[in-house]
């Protein structure tokens, strides 16, 4: 465990900069039972920030395993009505939500049937959460992580939690003399990149690298964004801590080619996918390969009609604090902020540009949104203009767009 001072400063950063909890808000904290120390610190910081009430929902990866092993097929995707009502409450009152990452049992489900593992998620709850957050924008929210022995064991081959805390502290800028000021400067830097991309109005983004030749179509109906998120009532928050990306919802009809992941993908609840390769035709995934976990990914892709199309493309270069740490976190919150990534499933509806007409079929609705990493020093990224000319954006892991 870190000292109380570090845990308190981390919680305060998450509450005041990440979720930006306001006076009188109800706050929902989600995490595993192993995350309890951080959940308690977050609750204290939220109340100090003026929260009206703080609720904590604890999950347990071992209970999920028992459901997969013993549960009836119909219950694997079942959404408990009390959890749906809780979510609706926080949406109605425009509350805040803080989720805690850092899987304490990263390989717990690796020996189970991948199809059942991929299906075991509360489907209706996941769909409604995406609607409330991305479409209706009724929650200010953030995701932070809690280092623990199981996660550290996966990363370092030993339960060196102190080393993991050091990595997390650097990634979220808690090592700065004034972390809040450091975050403001960092957000401004990312927003400037997003503005640069919006001004160029690229028609597509092209990725080239080992096993990757991918063209992702864009539409001016979506604008590049970065770091910040604004609710429908105007409250600002920083959804991911850390964040190093600029992102946009693509034209879901126009993805073509093959892409290979450059880092392992850790799915929630104890599943690792390695060597993932997807082939797209006409905007849809038509082939899935992986060294490990392909059946889990296929199960997700079969969840609904939109799961096989892209909902996000995000650019990250080698200046990323997360990438510069030189470790693989086996956790998407961190690994997606080490390098470029895409996501299959639900589109980032909050990047919608109301000044431009949305082409029919360009949006994407799904109960799935799974990011996986596709960038790195060997992957070159170009912006493609409407006439077909290609403009370098990232070369040798360096942002070169002028």
Tab-separated table of N, CA and C in Angstrom, residues 1 44 63 70 99 128 160 164 174 179 186 211-212 221 224 244 253-254 269 276 280 290 369 386 395-397 402:
chain	number	residue	atom	x	y	z
A	1	UNK	N	0.841	-1.197	0.000
A	1	UNK	CA	0.000	0.000	0.000
A	1	UNK	C	0.880	1.254	0.000
A	44	UNK	N	-13.936	9.736	0.199
A	44	UNK	CA	-13.593	10.849	1.094
A	44	UNK	C	-13.355	12.125	0.298
A	63	UNK	N	-16.380	-14.311	-8.786
A	63	UNK	CA	-17.809	-14.524	-8.966
A	63	UNK	C	-18.157	-14.591	-10.451
A	70	UNK	N	-20.830	-22.150	-14.243
A	70	UNK	CA	-22.061	-22.810	-13.803
A	70	UNK	C	-23.350	-22.173	-14.324
A	99	UNK	N	-14.604	5.052	-12.282
A	99	UNK	CA	-14.315	3.620	-12.414
A	99	UNK	C	-12.844	3.368	-12.094
A	128	UNK	N	-27.016	0.585	-22.223
A	128	UNK	CA	-27.605	1.789	-21.628
A	128	UNK	C	-26.525	2.720	-21.087
A	160	UNK	N	5.603	-6.814	-7.555
A	160	UNK	CA	6.295	-5.593	-7.156
A	160	UNK	C	5.324	-4.413	-7.268
A	164	UNK	N	5.024	-0.727	-9.572
A	164	UNK	CA	3.832	-0.389	-10.331
A	164	UNK	C	3.276	0.960	-9.903
A	174	UNK	N	1.425	12.698	-11.066
A	174	UNK	CA	1.467	12.969	-9.631
A	174	UNK	C	2.875	13.279	-9.150
A	179	UNK	N	0.455	18.953	-9.786
A	179	UNK	CA	-0.188	18.050	-10.757
A	179	UNK	C	-1.364	18.685	-11.505
A	186	UNK	N	-1.033	19.857	-20.122
A	186	UNK	CA	-1.083	18.663	-20.956
A	186	UNK	C	-2.365	18.626	-21.791
A	211	UNK	N	2.281	-6.426	-40.661
A	211	UNK	CA	0.960	-7.035	-40.533
A	211	UNK	C	-0.187	-6.056	-40.618
A	212	UNK	N	0.104	-4.780	-40.884
A	212	UNK	CA	-0.931	-3.748	-40.914
A	212	UNK	C	-0.900	-2.963	-42.212
A	221	UNK	N	-18.540	15.041	-40.175
A	221	UNK	CA	-19.635	15.004	-39.203
A	221	UNK	C	-19.144	14.650	-37.799
A	224	UNK	N	-12.274	15.655	-34.293
A	224	UNK	CA	-11.249	15.129	-33.403
A	224	UNK	C	-11.373	15.801	-32.040
A	244	UNK	N	-3.321	10.338	-23.371
A	244	UNK	CA	-2.275	10.866	-24.253
A	244	UNK	C	-2.761	10.924	-25.698
A	253	UNK	N	-18.650	3.129	-42.196
A	253	UNK	CA	-18.844	2.381	-43.445
A	253	UNK	C	-17.531	2.133	-44.179
A	254	UNK	N	-16.444	2.822	-43.783
A	254	UNK	CA	-15.292	2.939	-44.681
A	254	UNK	C	-13.976	2.496	-44.047
A	269	UNK	N	-12.079	-8.635	-16.558
A	269	UNK	CA	-12.491	-9.852	-15.884
A	269	UNK	C	-11.570	-11.033	-16.047
A	276	UNK	N	-3.590	-10.242	-31.885
A	276	UNK	CA	-4.876	-10.058	-32.556
A	276	UNK	C	-4.686	-9.460	-33.947
A	280	UNK	N	-10.790	-6.162	-42.473
A	280	UNK	CA	-12.023	-5.410	-42.724
A	280	UNK	C	-12.331	-5.378	-44.211
A	290	UNK	N	-5.806	-14.624	-33.957
A	290	UNK	CA	-5.077	-14.238	-32.758
A	290	UNK	C	-4.238	-15.409	-32.285
A	369	UNK	N	-17.587	-1.741	-26.890
A	369	UNK	CA	-16.580	-0.755	-27.290
A	369	UNK	C	-15.245	-1.266	-26.763
A	386	UNK	N	-8.901	14.471	-49.501
A	386	UNK	CA	-10.016	14.048	-50.347
A	386	UNK	C	-9.577	13.700	-51.759
A	395	UNK	N	5.695	9.586	-37.852
A	395	UNK	CA	6.800	8.864	-38.464
A	395	UNK	C	7.782	8.449	-37.370
A	396	UNK	N	8.112	7.165	-37.334
A	396	UNK	CA	9.075	6.651	-36.346
A	396	UNK	C	8.685	7.082	-34.931
A	397	UNK	N	7.395	7.015	-34.684
A	397	UNK	CA	6.805	7.309	-33.375
A	397	UNK	C	6.893	8.786	-32.996
A	402	UNK	N	2.625	19.102	-39.674
A	402	UNK	CA	2.936	20.527	-39.530
A	402	UNK	C	1.665	21.363	-39.669
